[in-house]
Coordinates of C-alpha atoms in Angstrom, one line a residue:
M1 CA 16.4 -22.6 -1.1
N2 CA 15.1 -23.1 2.4
Y3 CA 13.9 -19.4 2.5
I4 CA 12.0 -19.9 -0.8
N5 CA 10.4 -23.1 0.7
N6 CA 9.4 -21.3 3.9
L7 CA 8.1 -18.3 1.9
I8 CA 5.9 -20.4 -0.2
S9 CA 4.6 -22.7 2.6
Y10 CA 4.0 -19.8 5.0
R11 CA 1.9 -17.7 2.6
Y12 CA 0.5 -20.4 0.2
K13 CA -3.1 -19.6 0.8
S14 CA -2.9 -15.8 0.8
L15 CA -0.6 -15.9 -2.2
A16 CA -2.9 -18.2 -4.1
L17 CA -5.9 -16.0 -3.4
L18 CA -4.1 -12.8 -4.3
S19 CA -2.9 -14.4 -7.6
V20 CA -6.5 -15.2 -8.5
S21 CA -7.7 -11.8 -7.6
I22 CA -4.9 -10.0 -9.4
G23 CA -5.2 -12.3 -12.5
S24 CA -9.0 -11.6 -12.7
T25 CA -8.2 -7.9 -12.5
L26 CA -5.6 -8.1 -15.3
I27 CA -8.3 -9.9 -17.4
L28 CA -10.7 -7.1 -16.6
L29 CA -8.1 -4.6 -17.7
M30 CA -7.6 -6.4 -21.1
I31 CA -11.4 -6.4 -21.6
R32 CA -11.4 -2.6 -21.0
M33 CA -8.6 -2.1 -23.5
K34 CA -10.3 -4.3 -26.1
L35 CA -13.6 -2.3 -25.7
A36 CA -12.1 1.1 -25.6
H37 CA -9.3 0.5 -28.0
S38 CA -7.1 2.3 -25.5
Y39 CA -4.2 1.7 -23.1
N40 CA -5.1 4.6 -20.8
Y41 CA -5.3 2.4 -17.6
L42 CA -2.2 0.3 -18.3
F43 CA -0.4 2.4 -15.6
L44 CA -2.5 0.6 -13.0
V45 CA -0.3 -2.5 -13.6
W46 CA 2.8 -0.6 -12.6
N47 CA 1.0 0.9 -9.5
L48 CA 0.1 -2.6 -8.5
F49 CA 3.6 -3.9 -9.0
L50 CA 4.9 -1.1 -6.7
A51 CA 2.2 -2.1 -4.1
A52 CA 3.4 -5.7 -4.1
I53 CA 7.1 -4.6 -3.1
P54 CA 6.3 -4.0 0.6
Y55 CA 4.5 -7.4 0.8
A56 CA 7.4 -9.1 -0.8
I57 CA 9.7 -7.5 1.7
T58 CA 7.6 -8.6 4.8
I59 CA 7.2 -12.2 3.4
Y60 CA 10.9 -12.4 3.2
L61 CA 11.4 -11.0 6.7
V62 CA 8.9 -13.5 8.2
S63 CA 10.7 -16.4 6.6
I64 CA 14.0 -15.6 8.2
P65 CA 14.6 -17.8 11.2
K66 CA 17.0 -15.5 13.1
L67 CA 16.4 -11.8 12.2
N68 CA 18.8 -9.4 13.7
K69 CA 17.9 -5.8 14.6
I70 CA 20.1 -4.1 12.0
T71 CA 18.6 -6.0 9.1
L72 CA 15.1 -5.3 10.5
L73 CA 15.8 -1.5 10.8
L74 CA 17.1 -1.4 7.2
A75 CA 14.3 -3.4 5.9
F76 CA 11.7 -1.4 7.9
G77 CA 12.9 1.8 6.4
I78 CA 12.8 0.5 2.9
W79 CA 9.4 -1.1 3.5
L80 CA 8.0 2.1 4.9
L81 CA 9.3 4.0 1.9
F82 CA 7.3 1.8 -0.5
L83 CA 4.3 1.0 1.6
P84 CA 2.2 4.1 0.6
N85 CA 2.2 2.8 -3.0
A86 CA -0.3 0.1 -2.0
P87 CA -3.1 2.4 -0.7
Y88 CA -2.2 5.0 -3.3
I89 CA -4.2 3.0 -5.9
L90 CA -7.3 4.2 -4.1
T91 CA -6.6 7.7 -5.3
D92 CA -6.5 6.5 -8.9
M93 CA -10.3 7.2 -8.8
W94 CA -9.0 10.6 -9.7
H95 CA -8.6 9.4 -13.3
L96 CA -12.4 8.8 -13.7
R97 CA -12.8 12.4 -14.6
Y98 CA -11.1 11.6 -17.9
N99 CA -13.1 8.5 -18.6
E100 CA -15.1 7.6 -21.7
P101 CA -18.8 8.0 -20.8
H102 CA -20.0 4.8 -22.5
I103 CA -17.8 2.6 -20.3
F104 CA -17.9 4.6 -17.1
W105 CA -19.2 1.7 -15.2
L106 CA -16.4 -0.5 -16.4
D107 CA -13.7 2.1 -15.4
I108 CA -15.2 2.3 -11.9
L109 CA -15.1 -1.5 -11.6
L110 CA -11.6 -1.7 -13.0
I111 CA -10.0 0.9 -10.6
S112 CA -11.9 -0.5 -7.7
A113 CA -10.5 -3.9 -8.5
F114 CA -7.0 -2.6 -8.6
A115 CA -7.5 -0.6 -5.4
F116 CA -8.9 -3.6 -3.7
N117 CA -5.8 -5.7 -4.5
G118 CA -3.6 -2.8 -3.4
M119 CA -5.4 -2.6 0.0
M120 CA -5.2 -6.4 0.4
L121 CA -1.4 -6.2 -0.3
F122 CA -1.2 -3.3 2.2
Y123 CA -3.0 -5.2 5.1
F124 CA -1.3 -8.4 4.4
S125 CA 2.1 -6.7 4.6
V126 CA 1.3 -4.7 7.8
T127 CA 0.1 -8.0 9.4
D128 CA 3.4 -9.6 8.5
M129 CA 5.3 -6.6 9.8
K130 CA 3.4 -6.9 13.1
T131 CA 4.5 -10.5 13.4
V132 CA 8.1 -9.5 12.9
L133 CA 8.0 -6.6 15.2
L134 CA 6.5 -8.6 18.0
K135 CA 9.7 -10.7 18.1
F136 CA 11.6 -7.6 19.3
L137 CA 8.8 -5.3 20.9
N138 CA 5.8 -5.7 23.2
K139 CA 2.2 -5.4 21.9
R140 CA 1.8 -1.8 23.0
K141 CA 4.9 -0.5 21.3
T142 CA 4.1 -2.6 18.2
S143 CA 0.5 -1.1 18.1
F144 CA 1.9 2.4 18.4
I145 CA 4.4 1.9 15.6
L146 CA 1.6 0.4 13.3
T147 CA -0.7 3.4 14.0
F148 CA 2.2 5.7 13.1
V149 CA 2.7 3.6 9.9
F150 CA -1.0 4.1 8.9
F151 CA -0.8 7.9 9.2
I152 CA 2.6 8.2 7.6
S153 CA 1.3 6.1 4.7
A154 CA -1.6 8.5 4.3
F155 CA 0.9 11.4 4.2
G156 CA 2.9 9.5 1.6
V157 CA -0.2 9.1 -0.5
Y158 CA -0.8 12.8 -0.5
L159 CA 2.8 13.4 -1.5
G160 CA 2.4 11.0 -4.4
R161 CA -1.0 12.1 -5.7
F162 CA -0.9 15.8 -5.2
L163 CA 2.8 16.7 -5.2
R164 CA 3.7 13.9 -7.5
Y165 CA 6.6 12.5 -5.5
N166 CA 7.8 8.9 -6.0
S167 CA 9.2 6.6 -3.4
W168 CA 12.7 6.7 -4.8
E169 CA 12.9 10.5 -4.8
I170 CA 14.0 10.3 -1.2
L171 CA 17.3 9.2 -2.7
T172 CA 17.3 11.1 -6.1
N173 CA 15.8 14.4 -5.0
P174 CA 15.8 14.5 -1.2
K175 CA 16.5 18.2 -0.8
V176 CA 13.3 19.5 -2.5
L177 CA 11.3 16.7 -0.9
F178 CA 12.5 17.6 2.6
I179 CA 12.0 21.2 2.1
D180 CA 8.3 20.6 1.1
I181 CA 7.7 18.4 4.1
I182 CA 9.3 20.9 6.5
N183 CA 7.2 23.7 5.1
M184 CA 4.0 21.6 5.7
I185 CA 5.1 21.0 9.2
V186 CA 6.1 24.5 10.2
Q187 CA 3.0 26.0 8.4
P188 CA 0.2 23.7 9.3
L189 CA -2.6 26.4 8.9
G190 CA -1.4 27.1 5.4
N191 CA -1.5 23.4 4.5
K192 CA -4.8 22.4 6.0
E193 CA -5.7 20.1 3.1
V194 CA -2.5 18.1 3.7
W195 CA -3.3 17.3 7.3
L196 CA -7.0 16.9 6.7
F197 CA -6.2 14.2 4.0
T198 CA -3.6 12.6 6.3
L199 CA -5.9 12.4 9.3
L200 CA -8.9 11.1 7.4
F201 CA -7.0 8.6 5.3
G202 CA -4.9 7.5 8.3
A203 CA -8.1 6.9 10.3
F204 CA -9.5 5.0 7.3
F205 CA -6.4 2.8 7.0
T206 CA -6.5 2.1 10.9
L207 CA -10.2 1.2 10.8
G208 CA -9.7 -1.0 7.7
Y209 CA -6.9 -2.8 9.5
W210 CA -8.9 -3.3 12.6
I211 CA -11.7 -4.9 10.5
F212 CA -9.3 -6.9 8.5
T213 CA -7.6 -8.4 11.5
N214 CA -10.9 -9.2 13.3
I215 CA -12.2 -10.9 10.2
N216 CA -9.0 -12.8 9.9
M217 CA -9.0 -13.8 13.6
E218 CA -12.7 -15.0 13.3
S219 CA -11.9 -17.1 10.2
K220 CA -9.1 -18.8 12.1
N221 CA -11.2 -19.6 15.0
M222 CA -13.9 -21.2 12.8
V223 CA -11.2 -23.5 11.2

């Protein structure tokens, strides 16, 4: 019970804002379904649910008074496995090519709203993980790990969007997944698109986090 109380009190404001944002986005989805008489974008709800898992993990970790290293390592591995699901929603813009012309503007707004929520969940979760890591590591090592996280997340987004791998396939279908990854590593020139995507999206995530943290720090200083 204490964990639940700590969880709610620690993230009350951010959880409240996210709830309003996600609730508004779901209302927008219902409006779209009503106007188009279609459930084509209902998959976005599932994608947003997956995006919320890493944030749920880090909220729990932050709420634990005495976190041991073994628990952190296990939780970090699971967290990193699910984390790419949050920024993955950005690539759902891909589905606009199948949209209905008369509500194109609504589809752009809808996917953008889901992507915005996904990125907020992503950055909130990374911020919490930074707080947890700083209990065990210095700032330099923590910054290095987070930078790695941004680029590995970008790589994970590529695997999900273009190779259609899911987070749980590391357990259900690891052999094929690892073979594909090894081929990309040992044949970089034959997989230029993979590494260009990873570098650009990784840089985008890093820049976004820098902006996010600076805005967050400025708002705290103003209070």
